[in-house]
């Protein structure tokens, strides 16, 4: 019998739909400010999401779509400068127009806290982006709900490498099979599974058609009592929303 000790949450696409209308828009505003012709359409951004991490994504874009970009004497420093600008814009956006959390996220986090199930975050995004989302969309003190916010460059390699999940496990002094990761992307599940953590997927805008082999459940979202979830893969019995009891049962199947 495995005891569920903790839930480890991904951020982008899992807690909220941050990519298309927030990260992407912030990147484009930065590119416009610097008078770059790098506008990222909704479709192109979907392709670029194959690369996790904003700086890594810009680098990939330059290599693939602007190979002859001559003005970049020092692409590395320039990308860092652009990324700082984008992060500032993104954080202002989350402050001025808070995003709505995905169905069931707040409810499940609150239930976990009430039942003594520990909470952590494992994400590739920049730490301050997580803080802003939690404070403005969840609760002013929500950062303190999580024992660790493992984010960005705190680990050596970004998802799909297991490093960020391993870092979170280490910080919380947990074994992989005592936890469940909640993710929305193939890069996310690859990372969690490489760290040995059973993974539940809630598909998001951009990830619906990705391969989630090995997921313990694939759902459209976590569901709410008045908004039933749809199961895309796996078995939830009679449940219409994800709660701690269902997760405990899933861990022991
Ligand atoms: C998603 C990402 C991030 C964001 C952008 O992370 O890959 O790079 O798109 O954030 P996750 P930054 O799903 O693991 O939360 O620009 O700060 O990298
Ligand atoms: Mg994600």
Short mmCIF file of N, CA, C and O in Angstrom, two decimals, residues 53-140:
data_model
loop_
_atom_site.label_atom_id
_atom_site.label_comp_id
_atom_site.label_asym_id
_atom_site.label_seq_id
_atom_site.Cartn_x
_atom_site.Cartn_y
_atom_site.Cartn_z
N UNK A 53 11.21 26.53 -21.80
CA UNK A 53 12.05 27.64 -21.37
C UNK A 53 12.05 28.75 -22.41
O UNK A 53 12.29 28.52 -23.60
N UNK A 54 11.73 29.95 -21.97
CA UNK A 54 11.60 31.09 -22.89
C UNK A 54 12.89 31.44 -23.61
O UNK A 54 12.89 31.74 -24.81
N UNK A 55 14.01 31.43 -22.91
CA UNK A 55 15.29 31.78 -23.53
C UNK A 55 15.67 30.71 -24.56
O UNK A 55 16.07 31.02 -25.68
N UNK A 56 15.49 29.45 -24.15
CA UNK A 56 15.78 28.33 -25.05
C UNK A 56 14.87 28.39 -26.28
O UNK A 56 15.28 28.09 -27.40
N UNK A 57 13.62 28.81 -26.08
CA UNK A 57 12.64 28.92 -27.18
C UNK A 57 13.06 30.00 -28.17
O UNK A 57 12.99 29.81 -29.38
N UNK A 58 13.53 31.13 -27.67
CA UNK A 58 13.99 32.19 -28.58
C UNK A 58 15.22 31.74 -29.37
O UNK A 58 15.35 32.02 -30.55
N UNK A 59 16.11 31.07 -28.69
CA UNK A 59 17.32 30.57 -29.35
C UNK A 59 16.94 29.59 -30.47
O UNK A 59 17.46 29.67 -31.59
N UNK A 60 16.01 28.69 -30.17
CA UNK A 60 15.53 27.71 -31.15
C UNK A 60 14.90 28.43 -32.34
O UNK A 60 15.14 28.09 -33.50
N UNK A 61 14.09 29.47 -32.05
CA UNK A 61 13.44 30.24 -33.12
C UNK A 61 14.48 30.86 -34.04
O UNK A 61 14.38 30.80 -35.28
N UNK A 62 15.50 31.46 -33.45
CA UNK A 62 16.55 32.09 -34.26
C UNK A 62 17.27 31.05 -35.12
O UNK A 62 17.48 31.28 -36.32
N UNK A 63 17.62 29.94 -34.51
CA UNK A 63 18.34 28.90 -35.27
C UNK A 63 17.50 28.39 -36.43
O UNK A 63 18.00 28.18 -37.53
N UNK A 64 16.20 28.22 -36.19
CA UNK A 64 15.36 27.57 -37.20
C UNK A 64 14.74 28.54 -38.19
O UNK A 64 14.63 28.25 -39.37
N UNK A 65 14.31 29.72 -37.70
CA UNK A 65 13.53 30.62 -38.55
C UNK A 65 14.27 31.89 -38.96
O UNK A 65 13.82 32.60 -39.85
N UNK A 66 15.35 32.24 -38.30
CA UNK A 66 16.13 33.44 -38.65
C UNK A 66 17.61 33.09 -38.67
O UNK A 66 18.42 33.73 -38.01
N UNK A 67 17.98 32.04 -39.44
CA UNK A 67 19.37 31.57 -39.36
C UNK A 67 20.40 32.63 -39.77
O UNK A 67 21.52 32.63 -39.29
N UNK A 68 19.97 33.57 -40.64
CA UNK A 68 20.96 34.56 -41.09
C UNK A 68 20.86 35.87 -40.35
O UNK A 68 21.28 36.91 -40.87
N UNK A 69 20.29 35.86 -39.16
CA UNK A 69 20.08 37.12 -38.45
C UNK A 69 21.42 37.76 -38.10
O UNK A 69 22.12 37.37 -37.19
N UNK A 70 21.76 38.84 -38.88
CA UNK A 70 23.13 39.38 -38.85
C UNK A 70 23.39 40.30 -37.65
O UNK A 70 24.50 40.38 -37.16
N UNK A 71 22.34 41.02 -37.20
CA UNK A 71 22.60 42.05 -36.18
C UNK A 71 22.93 41.48 -34.81
O UNK A 71 23.30 42.21 -33.91
N UNK A 72 22.77 40.16 -34.68
CA UNK A 72 23.01 39.57 -33.37
C UNK A 72 24.49 39.29 -33.15
O UNK A 72 24.97 38.19 -33.36
N UNK A 73 25.23 40.33 -32.73
CA UNK A 73 26.65 40.12 -32.48
C UNK A 73 26.83 39.17 -31.32
O UNK A 73 27.68 38.31 -31.33
N UNK A 74 26.00 39.38 -30.33
CA UNK A 74 26.10 38.48 -29.18
C UNK A 74 24.70 37.99 -28.83
O UNK A 74 24.01 38.56 -27.99
N UNK A 75 24.29 36.93 -29.51
CA UNK A 75 22.91 36.44 -29.37
C UNK A 75 22.59 36.07 -27.93
O UNK A 75 21.51 36.35 -27.44
N UNK A 76 23.55 35.50 -27.24
CA UNK A 76 23.30 35.04 -25.87
C UNK A 76 22.87 36.19 -24.96
O UNK A 76 21.81 36.14 -24.32
N UNK A 77 23.66 37.26 -24.94
CA UNK A 77 23.33 38.40 -24.08
C UNK A 77 22.03 39.07 -24.51
O UNK A 77 21.25 39.53 -23.68
N UNK A 78 21.83 39.13 -25.82
CA UNK A 78 20.62 39.78 -26.33
C UNK A 78 19.38 38.98 -25.92
O UNK A 78 18.37 39.56 -25.50
N UNK A 79 19.47 37.67 -25.99
CA UNK A 79 18.34 36.84 -25.60
C UNK A 79 18.04 37.02 -24.10
O UNK A 79 16.88 37.12 -23.69
N UNK A 80 19.06 37.14 -23.32
CA UNK A 80 18.85 37.37 -21.88
C UNK A 80 18.15 38.71 -21.65
O UNK A 80 17.22 38.82 -20.86
N UNK A 81 18.58 39.73 -22.40
CA UNK A 81 17.95 41.05 -22.27
C UNK A 81 16.47 41.01 -22.69
O UNK A 81 15.59 41.52 -22.00
N UNK A 82 16.22 40.36 -23.83
CA UNK A 82 14.83 40.23 -24.30
C UNK A 82 14.00 39.47 -23.27
O UNK A 82 12.86 39.84 -22.99
N UNK A 83 14.57 38.42 -22.70
CA UNK A 83 13.81 37.59 -21.78
C UNK A 83 13.46 38.35 -20.50
O UNK A 83 12.37 38.19 -19.94
N UNK A 84 14.37 39.20 -20.04
CA UNK A 84 14.08 40.03 -18.85
C UNK A 84 12.90 40.96 -19.15
O UNK A 84 11.99 41.14 -18.33
N UNK A 85 12.92 41.55 -20.33
CA UNK A 85 11.84 42.45 -20.75
C UNK A 85 10.52 41.68 -20.81
O UNK A 85 9.49 42.13 -20.30
N UNK A 86 10.56 40.50 -21.41
CA UNK A 86 9.35 39.66 -21.54
C UNK A 86 8.82 39.26 -20.16
O UNK A 86 7.60 39.28 -19.91
N UNK A 87 9.71 38.92 -19.25
CA UNK A 87 9.29 38.49 -17.91
C UNK A 87 8.59 39.63 -17.18
O UNK A 87 7.57 39.44 -16.51
N UNK A 88 9.13 40.85 -17.34
CA UNK A 88 8.52 42.01 -16.70
C UNK A 88 7.11 42.23 -17.24
O UNK A 88 6.15 42.43 -16.50
N UNK A 89 7.00 42.16 -18.56
CA UNK A 89 5.69 42.35 -19.19
C UNK A 89 4.70 41.27 -18.72
O UNK A 89 3.54 41.56 -18.43
N UNK A 90 5.17 40.04 -18.70
CA UNK A 90 4.30 38.92 -18.31
C UNK A 90 3.80 39.11 -16.86
O UNK A 90 2.62 38.94 -16.57
N UNK A 91 4.71 39.51 -15.99
CA UNK A 91 4.31 39.72 -14.59
C UNK A 91 3.34 40.88 -14.44
O UNK A 91 2.40 40.80 -13.65
N UNK A 92 3.55 41.93 -15.20
CA UNK A 92 2.59 43.06 -15.17
C UNK A 92 1.21 42.60 -15.65
O UNK A 92 0.19 42.99 -15.10
N UNK A 93 1.23 41.75 -16.68
CA UNK A 93 -0.03 41.22 -17.22
C UNK A 93 -0.79 40.43 -16.15
O UNK A 93 -1.99 40.60 -15.97
N UNK A 94 -0.06 39.55 -15.46
CA UNK A 94 -0.72 38.71 -14.43
C UNK A 94 -1.24 39.54 -13.26
O UNK A 94 -2.21 39.18 -12.63
N UNK A 95 -0.57 40.66 -13.01
CA UNK A 95 -1.01 41.56 -11.94
C UNK A 95 -2.24 42.36 -12.37
O UNK A 95 -3.22 42.47 -11.64
N UNK A 96 -2.19 42.90 -13.59
CA UNK A 96 -3.26 43.80 -14.04
C UNK A 96 -4.51 43.05 -14.51
O UNK A 96 -5.62 43.55 -14.37
N UNK A 97 -4.31 41.87 -15.09
CA UNK A 97 -5.45 41.06 -15.57
C UNK A 97 -5.26 39.61 -15.14
O UNK A 97 -4.89 38.76 -15.95
N UNK A 98 -5.51 39.32 -13.87
CA UNK A 98 -5.23 37.96 -13.38
C UNK A 98 -5.93 36.89 -14.21
O UNK A 98 -7.08 37.05 -14.61
N UNK A 99 -5.19 35.81 -14.47
CA UNK A 99 -5.77 34.69 -15.22
C UNK A 99 -6.65 33.86 -14.29
O UNK A 99 -6.41 33.79 -13.10
N UNK A 100 -7.65 33.23 -14.90
CA UNK A 100 -8.52 32.33 -14.13
C UNK A 100 -7.82 30.97 -14.06
O UNK A 100 -7.32 30.48 -15.08
N UNK A 101 -7.80 30.37 -12.88
CA UNK A 101 -7.22 29.02 -12.76
C UNK A 101 -8.11 28.01 -13.47
O UNK A 101 -9.32 28.21 -13.59
N UNK A 102 -7.52 26.92 -13.91
CA UNK A 102 -8.30 25.89 -14.62
C UNK A 102 -9.27 25.20 -13.64
O UNK A 102 -9.04 25.20 -12.42
N UNK A 103 -10.33 24.59 -14.18
CA UNK A 103 -11.33 23.95 -13.31
C UNK A 103 -10.68 22.96 -12.34
O UNK A 103 -9.83 22.17 -12.74
N UNK A 104 -11.10 23.03 -11.10
CA UNK A 104 -10.68 22.06 -10.10
C UNK A 104 -9.34 22.34 -9.43
O UNK A 104 -9.03 21.72 -8.41
N UNK A 105 -8.58 23.28 -9.96
CA UNK A 105 -7.23 23.51 -9.42
C UNK A 105 -7.31 24.04 -7.98
O UNK A 105 -6.72 23.46 -7.06
N UNK A 106 -8.06 25.11 -7.80
CA UNK A 106 -8.17 25.70 -6.45
C UNK A 106 -8.77 24.67 -5.47
O UNK A 106 -8.26 24.47 -4.37
N UNK A 107 -9.82 24.01 -5.90
CA UNK A 107 -10.51 23.05 -5.03
C UNK A 107 -9.57 21.93 -4.59
O UNK A 107 -9.50 21.58 -3.42
N UNK A 108 -8.81 21.37 -5.55
CA UNK A 108 -7.91 20.26 -5.21
C UNK A 108 -6.77 20.73 -4.30
O UNK A 108 -6.38 20.02 -3.36
N UNK A 109 -6.24 21.91 -4.56
CA UNK A 109 -5.17 22.44 -3.70
C UNK A 109 -5.69 22.65 -2.28
O UNK A 109 -5.03 22.30 -1.30
N UNK A 110 -6.89 23.19 -2.17
CA UNK A 110 -7.46 23.44 -0.83
C UNK A 110 -7.71 22.11 -0.11
O UNK A 110 -7.43 21.96 1.08
N UNK A 111 -8.22 21.13 -0.86
CA UNK A 111 -8.49 19.83 -0.25
C UNK A 111 -7.18 19.17 0.21
O UNK A 111 -7.11 18.60 1.30
N UNK A 112 -6.16 19.27 -0.61
CA UNK A 112 -4.85 18.70 -0.24
C UNK A 112 -4.37 19.32 1.07
O UNK A 112 -3.91 18.62 1.98
N UNK A 113 -4.47 20.62 1.16
CA UNK A 113 -4.03 21.31 2.39
C UNK A 113 -4.82 20.84 3.61
O UNK A 113 -4.26 20.58 4.67
N UNK A 114 -6.13 20.70 3.43
CA UNK A 114 -6.98 20.26 4.55
C UNK A 114 -6.67 18.84 4.97
O UNK A 114 -6.82 18.48 6.13
N UNK A 115 -6.26 18.01 4.01
CA UNK A 115 -6.03 16.59 4.31
C UNK A 115 -4.57 16.26 4.60
O UNK A 115 -4.20 15.09 4.67
N UNK A 116 -3.74 17.27 4.67
CA UNK A 116 -2.33 17.03 5.01
C UNK A 116 -1.52 16.44 3.87
O UNK A 116 -0.47 15.84 4.11
N UNK A 117 -2.01 16.55 2.64
CA UNK A 117 -1.21 16.12 1.48
C UNK A 117 -0.32 17.31 1.11
O UNK A 117 -0.81 18.42 0.90
N UNK A 118 0.98 17.08 1.06
CA UNK A 118 1.94 18.17 0.87
C UNK A 118 1.94 18.64 -0.59
O UNK A 118 1.59 17.87 -1.50
N UNK A 119 2.37 19.88 -0.80
CA UNK A 119 2.31 20.47 -2.15
C UNK A 119 3.66 21.00 -2.59
O UNK A 119 4.40 21.59 -1.79
N UNK A 120 3.96 20.80 -3.87
CA UNK A 120 5.17 21.38 -4.47
C UNK A 120 4.88 21.78 -5.90
O UNK A 120 3.86 21.39 -6.48
N UNK A 121 5.78 22.58 -6.45
CA UNK A 121 5.69 23.03 -7.84
C UNK A 121 6.94 22.58 -8.57
O UNK A 121 8.05 22.69 -8.01
N UNK A 122 6.78 22.11 -9.80
CA UNK A 122 7.94 21.77 -10.65
C UNK A 122 7.65 22.30 -12.05
O UNK A 122 6.80 21.78 -12.76
N UNK A 123 8.36 23.35 -12.43
CA UNK A 123 8.06 24.04 -13.69
C UNK A 123 9.34 24.52 -14.36
O UNK A 123 10.36 24.70 -13.71
N UNK A 124 9.24 24.75 -15.67
CA UNK A 124 10.40 25.32 -16.36
C UNK A 124 10.33 26.85 -16.43
O UNK A 124 11.29 27.49 -16.85
N UNK A 125 9.22 27.42 -16.03
CA UNK A 125 9.12 28.87 -16.16
C UNK A 125 9.93 29.58 -15.07
O UNK A 125 10.39 28.97 -14.10
N UNK A 126 10.10 30.88 -15.23
CA UNK A 126 10.90 31.71 -14.33
C UNK A 126 10.20 31.84 -12.96
O UNK A 126 8.99 32.02 -12.92
N UNK A 127 10.95 31.72 -11.85
CA UNK A 127 10.32 31.71 -10.52
C UNK A 127 9.33 32.87 -10.29
O UNK A 127 8.24 32.65 -9.75
N UNK A 128 9.67 34.08 -10.69
CA UNK A 128 8.76 35.20 -10.40
C UNK A 128 7.43 35.07 -11.14
O UNK A 128 6.41 35.60 -10.69
N UNK A 129 7.43 34.35 -12.27
CA UNK A 129 6.16 34.11 -12.99
C UNK A 129 5.22 33.24 -12.15
O UNK A 129 4.00 33.43 -12.17
N UNK A 130 5.81 32.29 -11.43
CA UNK A 130 5.00 31.40 -10.59
C UNK A 130 4.42 32.19 -9.43
O UNK A 130 3.22 32.12 -9.12
N UNK A 131 5.27 32.99 -8.79
CA UNK A 131 4.83 33.79 -7.66
C UNK A 131 3.68 34.71 -8.06
O UNK A 131 2.67 34.79 -7.36
N UNK A 132 3.82 35.36 -9.20
CA UNK A 132 2.75 36.27 -9.65
C UNK A 132 1.44 35.52 -9.89
O UNK A 132 0.38 35.97 -9.46
N UNK A 133 1.54 34.39 -10.57
CA UNK A 133 0.32 33.63 -10.86
C UNK A 133 -0.35 33.19 -9.56
O UNK A 133 -1.57 33.35 -9.39
N UNK A 134 0.44 32.67 -8.63
CA UNK A 134 -0.14 32.18 -7.37
C UNK A 134 -0.76 33.33 -6.59
O UNK A 134 -1.89 33.23 -6.11
N UNK A 135 -0.04 34.44 -6.47
CA UNK A 135 -0.54 35.55 -5.65
C UNK A 135 -1.77 36.21 -6.24
O UNK A 135 -2.71 36.56 -5.53
N UNK A 136 -1.77 36.38 -7.55
CA UNK A 136 -2.87 37.13 -8.17
C UNK A 136 -4.06 36.26 -8.56
O UNK A 136 -5.18 36.74 -8.64
N UNK A 137 -3.82 34.97 -8.84
CA UNK A 137 -4.92 34.12 -9.30
C UNK A 137 -5.40 33.12 -8.25
O UNK A 137 -6.52 32.64 -8.34
N UNK A 138 -4.55 32.81 -7.25
CA UNK A 138 -4.97 31.83 -6.24
C UNK A 138 -5.29 32.53 -4.91
O UNK A 138 -6.45 32.55 -4.50
N UNK A 139 -4.30 33.10 -4.28
CA UNK A 139 -4.51 33.81 -3.00
C UNK A 139 -3.24 34.60 -2.68
O UNK A 139 -2.15 34.17 -3.05
N UNK A 140 -3.38 35.72 -1.99
CA UNK A 140 -2.19 36.54 -1.69
C UNK A 140 -1.10 35.75 -0.97
O UNK A 140 0.08 36.02 -1.16
#
